[in-house]
Coordinates of C-alpha atoms and ligand atoms in Angstrom, one line a residue:
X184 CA 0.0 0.0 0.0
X185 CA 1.6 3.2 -0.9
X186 CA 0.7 6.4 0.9
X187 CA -0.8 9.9 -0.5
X188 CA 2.3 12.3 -1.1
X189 CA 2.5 15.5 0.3
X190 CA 0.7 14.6 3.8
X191 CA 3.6 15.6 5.4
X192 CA 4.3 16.3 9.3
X193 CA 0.4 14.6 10.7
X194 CA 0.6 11.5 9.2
X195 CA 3.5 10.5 10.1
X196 CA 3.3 11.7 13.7
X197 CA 0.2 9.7 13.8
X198 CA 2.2 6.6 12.8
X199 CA 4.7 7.0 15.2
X200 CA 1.8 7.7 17.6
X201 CA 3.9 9.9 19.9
X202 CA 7.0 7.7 19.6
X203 CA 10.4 9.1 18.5
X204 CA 12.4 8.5 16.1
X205 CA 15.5 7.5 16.8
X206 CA 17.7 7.2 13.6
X207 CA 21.5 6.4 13.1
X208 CA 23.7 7.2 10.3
X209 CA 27.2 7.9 9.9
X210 CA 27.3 11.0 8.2
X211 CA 26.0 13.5 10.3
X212 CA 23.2 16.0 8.8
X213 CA 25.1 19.0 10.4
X214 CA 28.9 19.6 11.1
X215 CA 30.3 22.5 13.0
X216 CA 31.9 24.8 10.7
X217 CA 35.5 25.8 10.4
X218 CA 37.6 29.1 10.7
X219 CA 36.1 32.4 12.6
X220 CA 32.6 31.0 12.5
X221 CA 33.6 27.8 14.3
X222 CA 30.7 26.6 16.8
X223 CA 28.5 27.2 14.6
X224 CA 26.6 24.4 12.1
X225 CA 26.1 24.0 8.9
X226 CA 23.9 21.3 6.5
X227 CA 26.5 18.5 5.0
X228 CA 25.8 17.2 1.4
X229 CA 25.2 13.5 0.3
X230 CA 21.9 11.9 -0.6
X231 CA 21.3 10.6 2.6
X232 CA 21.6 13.6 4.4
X233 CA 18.9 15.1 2.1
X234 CA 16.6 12.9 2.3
X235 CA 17.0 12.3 5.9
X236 CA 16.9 15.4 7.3
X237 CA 13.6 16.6 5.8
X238 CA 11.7 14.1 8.1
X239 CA 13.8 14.5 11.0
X240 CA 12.6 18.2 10.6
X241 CA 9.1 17.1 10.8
X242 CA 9.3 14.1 13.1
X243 CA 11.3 15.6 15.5
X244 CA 13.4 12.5 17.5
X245 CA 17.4 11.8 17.7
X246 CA 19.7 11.4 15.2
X247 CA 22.7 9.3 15.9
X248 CA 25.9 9.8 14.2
X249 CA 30.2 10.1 14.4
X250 CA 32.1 12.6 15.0
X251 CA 35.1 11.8 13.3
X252 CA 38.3 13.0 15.6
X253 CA 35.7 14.3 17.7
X254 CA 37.5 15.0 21.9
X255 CA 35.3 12.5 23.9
X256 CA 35.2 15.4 26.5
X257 CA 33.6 17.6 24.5
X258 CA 29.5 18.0 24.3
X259 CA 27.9 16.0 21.9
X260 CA 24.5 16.3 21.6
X261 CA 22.9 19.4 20.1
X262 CA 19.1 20.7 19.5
X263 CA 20.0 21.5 15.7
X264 CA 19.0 23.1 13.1
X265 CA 20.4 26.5 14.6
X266 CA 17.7 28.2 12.8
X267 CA 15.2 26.3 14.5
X268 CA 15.8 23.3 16.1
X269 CA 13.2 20.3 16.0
X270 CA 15.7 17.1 17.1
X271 CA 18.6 16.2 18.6
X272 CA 21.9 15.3 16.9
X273 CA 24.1 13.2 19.3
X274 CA 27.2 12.8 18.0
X275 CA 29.7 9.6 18.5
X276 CA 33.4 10.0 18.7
X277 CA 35.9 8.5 16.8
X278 CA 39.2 8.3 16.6
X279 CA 41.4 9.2 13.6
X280 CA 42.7 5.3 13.8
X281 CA 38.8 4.2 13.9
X282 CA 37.6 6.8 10.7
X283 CA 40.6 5.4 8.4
X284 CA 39.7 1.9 9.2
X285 CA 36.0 1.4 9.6
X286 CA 34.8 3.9 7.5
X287 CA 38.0 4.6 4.6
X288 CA 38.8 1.1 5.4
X289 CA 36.2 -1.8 5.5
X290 CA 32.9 0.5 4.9
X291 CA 34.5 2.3 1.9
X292 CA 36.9 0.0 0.6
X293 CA 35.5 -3.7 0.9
X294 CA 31.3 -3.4 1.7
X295 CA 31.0 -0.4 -1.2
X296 CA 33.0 -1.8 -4.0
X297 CA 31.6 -5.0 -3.1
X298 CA 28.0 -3.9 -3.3
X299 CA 28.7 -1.7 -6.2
X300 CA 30.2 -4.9 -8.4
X301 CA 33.8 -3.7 -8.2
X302 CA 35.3 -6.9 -6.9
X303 CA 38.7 -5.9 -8.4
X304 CA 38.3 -2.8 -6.2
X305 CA 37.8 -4.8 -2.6
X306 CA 40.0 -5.0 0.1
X307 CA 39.5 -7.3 2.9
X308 CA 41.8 -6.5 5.9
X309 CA 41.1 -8.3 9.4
X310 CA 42.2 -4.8 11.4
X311 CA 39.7 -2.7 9.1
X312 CA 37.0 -5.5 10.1
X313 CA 38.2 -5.3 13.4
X314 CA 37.3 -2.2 14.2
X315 CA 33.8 -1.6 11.9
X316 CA 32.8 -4.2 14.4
X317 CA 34.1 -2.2 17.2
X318 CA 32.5 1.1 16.0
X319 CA 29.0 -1.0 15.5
X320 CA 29.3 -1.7 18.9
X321 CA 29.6 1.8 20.7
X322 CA 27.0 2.8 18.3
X323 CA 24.8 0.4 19.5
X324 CA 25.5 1.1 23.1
X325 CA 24.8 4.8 22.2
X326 CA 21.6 3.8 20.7
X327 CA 20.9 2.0 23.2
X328 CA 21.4 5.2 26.0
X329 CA 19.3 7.2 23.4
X330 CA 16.3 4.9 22.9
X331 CA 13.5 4.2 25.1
X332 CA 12.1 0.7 25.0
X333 CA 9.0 1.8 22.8
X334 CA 11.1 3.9 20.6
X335 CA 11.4 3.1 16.5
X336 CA 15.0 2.6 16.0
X337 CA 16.0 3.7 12.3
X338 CA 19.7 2.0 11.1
X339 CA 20.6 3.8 7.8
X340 CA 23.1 1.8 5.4
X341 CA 25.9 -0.2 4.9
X342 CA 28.3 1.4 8.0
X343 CA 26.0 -0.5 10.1
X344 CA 25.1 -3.7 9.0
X345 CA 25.6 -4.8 12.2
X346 CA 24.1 -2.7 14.6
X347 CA 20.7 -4.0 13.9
X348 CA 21.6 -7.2 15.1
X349 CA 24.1 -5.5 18.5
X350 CA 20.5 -3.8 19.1
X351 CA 18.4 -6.9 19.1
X352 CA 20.4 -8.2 22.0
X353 CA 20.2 -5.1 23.9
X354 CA 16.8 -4.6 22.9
X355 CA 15.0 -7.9 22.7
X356 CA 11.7 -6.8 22.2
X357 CA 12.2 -3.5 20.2
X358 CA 11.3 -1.9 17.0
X359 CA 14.2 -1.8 14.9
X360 CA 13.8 -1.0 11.0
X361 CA 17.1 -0.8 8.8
X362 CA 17.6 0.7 5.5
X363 CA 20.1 -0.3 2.8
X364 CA 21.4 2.9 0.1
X365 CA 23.5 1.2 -1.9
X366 CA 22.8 -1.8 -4.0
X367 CA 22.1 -5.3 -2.4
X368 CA 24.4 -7.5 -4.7
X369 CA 23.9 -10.9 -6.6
X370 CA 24.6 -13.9 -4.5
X371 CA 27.5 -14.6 -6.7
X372 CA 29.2 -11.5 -5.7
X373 CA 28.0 -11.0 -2.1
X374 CA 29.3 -14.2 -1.5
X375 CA 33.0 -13.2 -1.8
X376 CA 32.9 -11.3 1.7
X377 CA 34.8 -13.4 4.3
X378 CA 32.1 -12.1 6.3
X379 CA 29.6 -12.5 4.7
X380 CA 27.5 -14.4 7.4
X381 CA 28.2 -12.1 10.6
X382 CA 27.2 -8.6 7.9
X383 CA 23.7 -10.9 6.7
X384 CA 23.3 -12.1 10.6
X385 CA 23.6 -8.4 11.6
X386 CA 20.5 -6.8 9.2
X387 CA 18.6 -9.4 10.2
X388 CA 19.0 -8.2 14.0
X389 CA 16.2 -5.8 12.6
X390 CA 12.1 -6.6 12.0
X391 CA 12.3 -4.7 8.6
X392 CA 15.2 -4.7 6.2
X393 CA 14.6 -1.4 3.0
X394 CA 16.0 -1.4 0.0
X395 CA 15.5 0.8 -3.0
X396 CA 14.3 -1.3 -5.3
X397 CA 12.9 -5.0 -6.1
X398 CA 15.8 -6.9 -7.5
X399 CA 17.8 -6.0 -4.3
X400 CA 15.0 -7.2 -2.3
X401 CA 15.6 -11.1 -4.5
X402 CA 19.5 -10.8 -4.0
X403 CA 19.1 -10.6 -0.2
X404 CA 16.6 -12.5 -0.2
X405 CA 18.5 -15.3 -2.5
X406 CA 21.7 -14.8 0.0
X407 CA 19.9 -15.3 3.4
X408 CA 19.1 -18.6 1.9
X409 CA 21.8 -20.1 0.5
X410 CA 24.3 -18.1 1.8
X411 CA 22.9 -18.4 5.8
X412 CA 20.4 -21.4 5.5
X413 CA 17.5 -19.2 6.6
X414 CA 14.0 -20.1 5.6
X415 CA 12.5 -17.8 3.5
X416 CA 9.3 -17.1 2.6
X417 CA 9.7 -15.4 -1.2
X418 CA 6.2 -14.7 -1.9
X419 CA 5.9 -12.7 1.7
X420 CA 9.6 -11.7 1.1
X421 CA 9.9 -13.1 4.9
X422 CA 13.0 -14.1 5.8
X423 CA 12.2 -16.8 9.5
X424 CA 15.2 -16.3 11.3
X425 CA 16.8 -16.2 14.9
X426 CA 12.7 -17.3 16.1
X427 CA 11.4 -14.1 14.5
X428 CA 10.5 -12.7 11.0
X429 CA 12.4 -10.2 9.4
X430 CA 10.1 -8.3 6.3
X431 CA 12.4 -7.4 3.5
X432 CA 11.0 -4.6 1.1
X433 CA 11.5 -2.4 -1.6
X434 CA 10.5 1.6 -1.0
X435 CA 12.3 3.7 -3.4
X436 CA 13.6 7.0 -1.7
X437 CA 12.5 9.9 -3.4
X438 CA 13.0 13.7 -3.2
X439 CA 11.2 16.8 -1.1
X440 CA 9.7 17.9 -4.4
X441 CA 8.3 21.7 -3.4
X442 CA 11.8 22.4 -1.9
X443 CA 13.6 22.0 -5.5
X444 CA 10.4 23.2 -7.4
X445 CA 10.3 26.3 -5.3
X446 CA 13.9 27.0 -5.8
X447 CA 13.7 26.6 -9.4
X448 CA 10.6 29.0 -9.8
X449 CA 12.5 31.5 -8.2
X450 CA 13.2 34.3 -10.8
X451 CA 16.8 34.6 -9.6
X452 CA 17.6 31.1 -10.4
X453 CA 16.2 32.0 -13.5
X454 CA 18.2 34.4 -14.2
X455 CA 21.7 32.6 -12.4
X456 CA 20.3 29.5 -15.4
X457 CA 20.5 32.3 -18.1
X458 CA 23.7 33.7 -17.2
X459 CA 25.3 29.6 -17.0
X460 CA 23.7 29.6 -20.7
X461 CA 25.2 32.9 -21.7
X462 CA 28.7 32.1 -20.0
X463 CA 28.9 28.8 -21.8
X464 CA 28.3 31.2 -25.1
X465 CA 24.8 29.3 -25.7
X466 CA 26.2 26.2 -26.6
X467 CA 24.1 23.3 -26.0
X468 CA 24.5 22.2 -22.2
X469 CA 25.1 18.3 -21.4
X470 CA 25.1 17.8 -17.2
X471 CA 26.6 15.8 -14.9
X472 CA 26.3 16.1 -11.6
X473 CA 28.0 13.3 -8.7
X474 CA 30.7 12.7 -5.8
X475 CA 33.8 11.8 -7.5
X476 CA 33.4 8.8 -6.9
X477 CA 34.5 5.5 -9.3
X478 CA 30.5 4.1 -8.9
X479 CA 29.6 7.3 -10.6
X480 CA 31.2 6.2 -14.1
X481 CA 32.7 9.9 -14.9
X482 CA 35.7 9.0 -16.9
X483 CA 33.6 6.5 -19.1
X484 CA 31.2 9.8 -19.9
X485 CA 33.8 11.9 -20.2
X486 CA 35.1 9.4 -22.6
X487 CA 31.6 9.0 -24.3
X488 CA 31.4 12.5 -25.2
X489 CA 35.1 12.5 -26.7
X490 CA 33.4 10.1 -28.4
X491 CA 30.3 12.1 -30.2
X492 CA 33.0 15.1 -30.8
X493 CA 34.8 12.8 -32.9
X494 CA 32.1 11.6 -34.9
X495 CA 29.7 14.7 -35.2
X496 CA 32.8 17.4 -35.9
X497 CA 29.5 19.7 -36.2
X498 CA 28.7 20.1 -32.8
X499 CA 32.5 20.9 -32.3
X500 CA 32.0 24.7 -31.1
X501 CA 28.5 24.4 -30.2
X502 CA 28.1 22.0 -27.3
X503 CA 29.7 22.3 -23.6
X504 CA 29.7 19.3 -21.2
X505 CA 29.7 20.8 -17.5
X506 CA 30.7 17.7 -14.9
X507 CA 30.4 18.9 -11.2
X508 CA 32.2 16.7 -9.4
X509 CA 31.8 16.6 -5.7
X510 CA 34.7 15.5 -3.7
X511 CA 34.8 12.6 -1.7
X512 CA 36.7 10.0 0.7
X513 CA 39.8 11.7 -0.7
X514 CA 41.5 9.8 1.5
X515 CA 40.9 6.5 0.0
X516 CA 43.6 5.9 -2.4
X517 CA 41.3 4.9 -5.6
X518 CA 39.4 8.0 -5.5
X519 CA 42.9 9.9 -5.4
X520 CA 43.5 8.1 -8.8
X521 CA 39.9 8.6 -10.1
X522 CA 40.7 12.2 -9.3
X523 CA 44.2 12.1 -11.3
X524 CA 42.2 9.6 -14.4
X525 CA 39.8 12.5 -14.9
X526 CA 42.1 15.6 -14.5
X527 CA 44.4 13.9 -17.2
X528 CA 41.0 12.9 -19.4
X529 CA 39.5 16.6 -19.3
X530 CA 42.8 18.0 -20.2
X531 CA 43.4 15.9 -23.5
X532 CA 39.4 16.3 -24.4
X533 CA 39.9 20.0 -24.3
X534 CA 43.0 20.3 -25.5
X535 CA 42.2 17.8 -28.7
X536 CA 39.1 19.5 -29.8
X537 CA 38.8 23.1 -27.5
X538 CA 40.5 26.3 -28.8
X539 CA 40.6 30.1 -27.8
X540 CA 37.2 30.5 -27.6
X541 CA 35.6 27.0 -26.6
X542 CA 36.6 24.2 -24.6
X543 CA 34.0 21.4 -25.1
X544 CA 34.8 20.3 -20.9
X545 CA 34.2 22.6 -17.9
X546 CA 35.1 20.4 -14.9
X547 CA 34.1 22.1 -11.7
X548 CA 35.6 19.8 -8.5
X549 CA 33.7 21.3 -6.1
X550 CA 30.1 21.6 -4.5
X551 CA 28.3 23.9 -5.7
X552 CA 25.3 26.1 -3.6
X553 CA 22.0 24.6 -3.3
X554 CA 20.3 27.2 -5.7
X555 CA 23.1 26.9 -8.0
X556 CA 22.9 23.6 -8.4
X557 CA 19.3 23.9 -9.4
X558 CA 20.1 26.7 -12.1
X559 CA 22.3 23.9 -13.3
X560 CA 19.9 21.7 -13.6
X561 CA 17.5 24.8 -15.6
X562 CA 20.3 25.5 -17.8
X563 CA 20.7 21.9 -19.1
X564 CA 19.8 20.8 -22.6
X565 CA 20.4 16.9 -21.1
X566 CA 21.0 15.7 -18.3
X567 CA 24.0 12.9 -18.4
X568 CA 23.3 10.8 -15.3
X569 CA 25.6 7.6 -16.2
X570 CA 26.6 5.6 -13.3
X571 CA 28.2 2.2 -13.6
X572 CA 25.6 1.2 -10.4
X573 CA 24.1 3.7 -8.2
X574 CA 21.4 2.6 -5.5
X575 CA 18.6 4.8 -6.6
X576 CA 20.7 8.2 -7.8
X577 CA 18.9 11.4 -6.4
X578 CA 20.2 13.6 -9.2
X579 CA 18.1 12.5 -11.7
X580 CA 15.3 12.9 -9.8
X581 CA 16.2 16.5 -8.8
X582 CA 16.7 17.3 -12.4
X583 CA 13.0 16.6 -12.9
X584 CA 11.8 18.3 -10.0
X585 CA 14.0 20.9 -11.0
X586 CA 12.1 21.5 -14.7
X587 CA 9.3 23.3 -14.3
X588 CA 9.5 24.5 -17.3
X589 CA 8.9 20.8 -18.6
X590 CA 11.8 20.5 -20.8
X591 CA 15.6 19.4 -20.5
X592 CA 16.2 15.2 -21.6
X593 CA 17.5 12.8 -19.3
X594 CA 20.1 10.6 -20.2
X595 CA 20.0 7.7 -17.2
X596 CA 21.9 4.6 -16.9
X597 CA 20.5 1.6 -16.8
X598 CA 22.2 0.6 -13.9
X599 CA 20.6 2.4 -11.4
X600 CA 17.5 2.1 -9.1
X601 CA 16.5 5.4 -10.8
X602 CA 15.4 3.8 -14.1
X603 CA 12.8 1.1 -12.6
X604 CA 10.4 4.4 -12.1
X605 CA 12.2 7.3 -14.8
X606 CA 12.6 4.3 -17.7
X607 CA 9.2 5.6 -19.0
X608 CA 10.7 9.2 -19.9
X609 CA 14.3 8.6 -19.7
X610 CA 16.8 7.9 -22.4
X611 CA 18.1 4.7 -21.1
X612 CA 22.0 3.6 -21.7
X613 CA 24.5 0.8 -20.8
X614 CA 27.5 3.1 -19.4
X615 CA 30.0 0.6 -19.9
X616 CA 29.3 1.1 -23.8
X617 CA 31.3 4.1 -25.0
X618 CA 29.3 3.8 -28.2
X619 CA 26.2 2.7 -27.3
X620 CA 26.5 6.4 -24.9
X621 CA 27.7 8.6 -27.7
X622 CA 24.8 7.6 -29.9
X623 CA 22.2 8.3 -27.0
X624 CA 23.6 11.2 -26.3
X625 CA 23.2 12.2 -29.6
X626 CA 19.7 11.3 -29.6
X627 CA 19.0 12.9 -26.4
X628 CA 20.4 16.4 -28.3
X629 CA 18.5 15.6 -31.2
X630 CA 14.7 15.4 -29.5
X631 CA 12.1 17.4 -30.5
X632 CA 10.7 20.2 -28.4
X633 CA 7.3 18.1 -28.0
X634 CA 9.1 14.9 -27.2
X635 CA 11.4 16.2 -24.7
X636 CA 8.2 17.9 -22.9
X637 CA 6.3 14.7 -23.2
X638 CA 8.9 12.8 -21.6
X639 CA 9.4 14.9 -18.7
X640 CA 6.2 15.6 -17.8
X641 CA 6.1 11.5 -17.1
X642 CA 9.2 11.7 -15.2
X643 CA 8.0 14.6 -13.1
X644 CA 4.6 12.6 -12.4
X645 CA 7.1 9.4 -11.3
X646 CA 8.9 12.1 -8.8
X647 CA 6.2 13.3 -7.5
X648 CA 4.8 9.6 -7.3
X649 CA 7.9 8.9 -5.2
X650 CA 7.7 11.8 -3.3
X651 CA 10.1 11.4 0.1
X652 CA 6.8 11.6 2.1
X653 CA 5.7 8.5 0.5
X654 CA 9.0 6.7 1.2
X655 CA 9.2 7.7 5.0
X656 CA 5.4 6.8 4.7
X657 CA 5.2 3.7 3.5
X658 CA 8.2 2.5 6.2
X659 CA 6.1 3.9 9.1
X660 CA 3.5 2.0 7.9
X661 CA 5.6 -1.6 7.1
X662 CA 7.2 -0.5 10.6
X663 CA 3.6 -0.6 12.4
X664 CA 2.7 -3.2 11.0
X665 CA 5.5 -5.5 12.8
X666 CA 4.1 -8.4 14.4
X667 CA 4.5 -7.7 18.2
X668 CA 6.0 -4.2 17.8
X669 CA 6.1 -1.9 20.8
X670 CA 6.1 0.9 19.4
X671 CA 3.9 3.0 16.7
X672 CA 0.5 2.4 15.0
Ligands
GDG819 C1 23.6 7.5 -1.8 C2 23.5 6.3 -2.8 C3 21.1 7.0 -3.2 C4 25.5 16.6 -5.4 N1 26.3 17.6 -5.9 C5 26.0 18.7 -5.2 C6 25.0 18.4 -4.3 N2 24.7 17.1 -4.4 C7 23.6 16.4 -3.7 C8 22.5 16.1 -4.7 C9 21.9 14.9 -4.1 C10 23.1 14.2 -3.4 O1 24.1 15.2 -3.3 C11 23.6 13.0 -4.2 O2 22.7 12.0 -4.1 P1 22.8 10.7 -5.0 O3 21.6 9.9 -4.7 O4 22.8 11.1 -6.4 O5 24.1 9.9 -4.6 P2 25.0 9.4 -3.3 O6 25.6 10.6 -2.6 O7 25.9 8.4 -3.8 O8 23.8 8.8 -2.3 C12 22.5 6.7 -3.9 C13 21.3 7.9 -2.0 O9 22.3 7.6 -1.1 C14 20.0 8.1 -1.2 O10 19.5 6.8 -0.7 O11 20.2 7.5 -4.1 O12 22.3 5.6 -4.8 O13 24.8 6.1 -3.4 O14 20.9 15.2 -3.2 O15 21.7 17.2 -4.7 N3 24.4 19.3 -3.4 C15 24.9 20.6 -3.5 N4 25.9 20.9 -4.3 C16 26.5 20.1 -5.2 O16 27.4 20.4 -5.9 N5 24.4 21.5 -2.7

C-alpha cells in the first residue's frame, strides 16, 4: 500500500503515535563549521543527508551519528537546526585510527565496492574489520542510551550492517527498522565477503530490512538462503530467522519535491540558469552532476562525449559538457587516482578538440550552492546521469523536480534504481558502452521540443509519485505493521 504524497508532518506523527524516532547514520546532517565562525553548524551534502533530514525536521526525534576525531570530553548532543531546532543530533566519537579503518577502510573499501560490483576494487583487511565491528558496537551502546524501550529505532546503510543485530540483544523486544542505500548485490558476488554471514546475521538483528528497489529485495533474499540457510518465505519476502520474522521490502527513496520546485521558480535562479547559458556562449548544455566517486562512471562519460565530438565534428564549437564533481573519501587511495584519471582525461578532451574561444569540458571539483545547483539543472539541454551502479541516484530525480518548465532530456543509466520508475521518460543507456552512450547522447540532443516535454512531464509525475513523504510513509506503515511491535501504529 503506498501512501498519498504530500501529507507531510500529521501523518507520520500519527504513525509513530507519539513515539520518537530515533535514527542512526554515519554522516551527520550537520557539522560544525571551520575558521572564525567555528561553533556554529552547517547542513552537509550527500543523498542521505537530504533525504533524511527533511523528516527529522518534521518528526522531530534523535539522530545518531560520528564525530570523526571528535575530543570524547567535548559535548555531543545538540538541538539543531540552529535556525530552528526540532531534534537532537548526538554525535559519537571517533578516533582518527577508527575513521581510516571502519569507515575509509572496510565501509568504503570492501562493503562499497563490493556492493557496487567492483570486486577488483575490494580490500578485505582483518584490522579494518576489526574495528567496523568495534565502531557498530559503541554505536549500539549509544543507541541504546538514546532509545526508550518503545522507541522506533532507524539504522541507515551499509556502515552499520551490524548494529541491527548488537541492538536486538540489547533490545530484545524493540522496534528496529534498517535501511540499505547502496545496492544489495547478486549472491554470486556477495558471497566473496569473508564475512559474509556475521554482515547478513547483523540486518537481520532488525524486524524490517529497506532497500530501493525489487531486484535487491531477491539478492538478499537469494543470500539469506543459501548463503545463511535461513528459511525464506519469497512470496511474503519473509526471511524466519533467529525465532522471529524479518520483512524485506522495496520503498524507493524519493526527493522533497516543493523544496527544489520552489527554488527553481525563483526568478533569480532563472536568471543565475541564463547567465550559466550565456557564460557557456549558448552552446548546448550536457550535465553531470555526482561525488567523485569511481561508482559514478565519470571518466567513461567523459570518454563517451570524446566520443560524439569525434564523430559529429558539427557540434564541435557548439556543445559544452559541464561535470560537477563533488569531492569525496579523498582519502581513499582509488578515489585519489579517479581524481588524477579524470584531471588527465579533461585535459586531452579539451586540448584535442577546445581552442581560444571554446573548450568542449568545464570540470568544476567542487560543490556547488543549493540554488546553483538547481540553475544547473534549468540551464541543461540533457542531463548525463551515467553511473556504472548507483542505489537509486537522487540527481536524476532532482533534475525533474528541477524542470518546471517541462523541458531538458534525461540521459539515465541503466544501472541504477533510478530507471525502474524514470525508464518511461528517460533515455536509457549501458555506461560501460562508450558507443552505445555517444549515440544516445546524440539522440537525447536531437529530440524534438514536443518529445522532450512529453517525456518529462512523465518523469516529473514518477517524482512526485515517489515523493520522500511516501518513502518515510510507507516504512512507518511496514514498521507498524511489525508483528508484536512496541512501538507506533
Ligand atoms: C547514496 C547512494 C542513493 C551533489 N552535488 C552537489 C549536491 N549534491 C547532492 C545532490 C543529491 C546528493 O548530493 C547526491 O545523491 P545521490 O543519490 O545522487 O548519490 P549518493 O551521494 O551516492 O547517495 C544513492 C542515495 O544515497 C539516497 O539513498 O540515491 O544511490 O549512493 O541530493 O543534490 N548538493 C549541493 N551541491 C553540489 O554540488 N548543494
Amino acid at each position: 500500500m503506498t501512501a498519498t504524497p504530500n501529507t507531510g508532518c500529521a501523518g507520520e506523527k500519527n504513525m509513530l503515535d507519539g513515539k520518537r524516532l530515533v535514527l542512526v547514520s554515519n554522516r551527520e546532517p550537520y557539522v560544525r563549521k571551520q575558521g572564525p565562525d567555528k561553533g556554529h553548524f552547517e547542513r552537509t551534502t550527500g543523498g542521505l543527508v537530504t533525504a533524511l533530514d527533511p523528516v527529522m525536521r518534521r518528526c522531530g526525534g534523535v539522530w545518531l551519528a560520528w564525530d570523526p576525531g571528535g575530543d570524547p570530553a567535548l559535548p555531543h548532543r545538540f538541538e539543531v537546526p540552529e535556525s530552528g531546532p526540532t531534534f537532537t543530533l548526538r554525535q559519537v566519537p571517533l578516533s582518527r585510527g577508527e575513521v581510516r579503518r571502519y569507515y575509509y577502510g572496510f565501509a568504503n573499501r570492501a562493503l562499497w565496492p563490493l556492493c557496487h560490483y567492483f570486486i577488483d576494487r575490494c580490500h578485505f583487511d582483518d584490522e579494518q574489520w576489526n574495528d567496523y565491528v568495534a565502531v557498530n558496537r559503541r554505536f549500539a551502546d549509544a543507541t541504546a542510551q538514546e532509545a526508550a524501550r518503545e522507541d522506533l529505532i532507524w539504522v541507515h546503510d551499509y556502515h552499520f550492517c551490524l548494529l541491527p543485530r548488537m541492538l536486538r540483544e540489547r533490545r530484545p523486544r524493540g522496534t528496529i527498522a534498517y535501511f540499505l542505500h547502496i545496492p544489495f548485490p547478486a549472491e554470486e558476488v556477495f558471497k566473496i565477503l569473508p564475512w559474509r554471514r556475521e554482515i547478513l546475521e547483523g540486518i537481520l538483528g532488525a524486524d524490517l530490512v529497506g532497500v530501493h528497489v525489487p531486484s535487491y529485495v531477491t539478492d538478499f533474499l537469494g543470500c539469506c538462503e543459501r548463503l545463511l540457510g535461513a528459511k525464506v518465505d519469497h512470496g511474503a519476502k519473509v526471511v524466519h530467522w533467529d525465532g522471529r520474522q524479518v520483512a524485506v521490502q522495496a520503498f524507493p527513496i524519493g526527493i522533497e519535491v516543493e523544496e527544489i520546485e520552489g527554488i527553481a521558480s525563483a526568478p533569480e535562479t532563472a536568471s543565475r540558469a541564463r547567465r550559466i547559458r550565456k557564460n557557456l556562449k549558448e552552446s548546448k548544455v550536457v550535465l553531470g552532476v555526482d561525488r567523485l566517486d569511481y561508482s559514478k562512471g565519470i571518466p567513461e562519460r567523459l570518454l563517451a562525449v570524446e566520443r560524439l565530438l569525434e564523430e559529429a565534428p558539427e557540434l564541435r564549437g557548439g556543445l559544452t559538457f559541464v561535470q560537477v564533481a563533488v569531492p569525496s573519501r579523498t582519502r581513499v587511495q582509488e578515489y585519489r587516482h579517479l581524481k588524477r584519471v579524470i584531471d588527465e582525461l579533461v585535459g586531452r578532451i579539451n586540448g584535442r578538440f577546445g581552442d581560444s574561444s571554446w573548450q568542449p569540458i568545464r570540470y568544476l571539483y567542487r560543490s556547488l550552492g543549493r540554488q546553483d545547483l538547481i540553475a544547473h539543472y534549468l540551464a541543461a539541454d540533457v542531463a548525463m546521469i551515467t553511473p556504472l551502479r548507483d542505489g537509486m541516484n537522487l540527481v536524476a530525480k532532482e533534475y525533474c523536480a528541477a524542470r518546471v518548465d517541462e523541458d531538458g532530456a534525461l540521459l539515465l543509466s541503466e544501472f541504477t534504481g533510478a530507471a525502474e520508475g524514470l525508464a518511461s521518460g528517460a533515455m536509457l543507456v549501458n555506461p560501460f558502452s562508450v558507443e552505445g552512450t555517444a549515440n544516445k547522447l546524440r539522440e537525447a540532443l536531437e529530440l524534438s521540443p514536443n518529445e522532450r516535454s512529453s517525456r518529462m512531464k512523465l518523469m516529473r509525475a514518477h517524482v512526485r509519485d515517489t515523493h520522500i513523504n511516501v518513502w518515510l510513509q510507507d516504512i512507518l506503515l511496514a514498521a507498524s505493521k511489525i508483528p508484536g511491535a512496541d512501538c507506533i501504529g
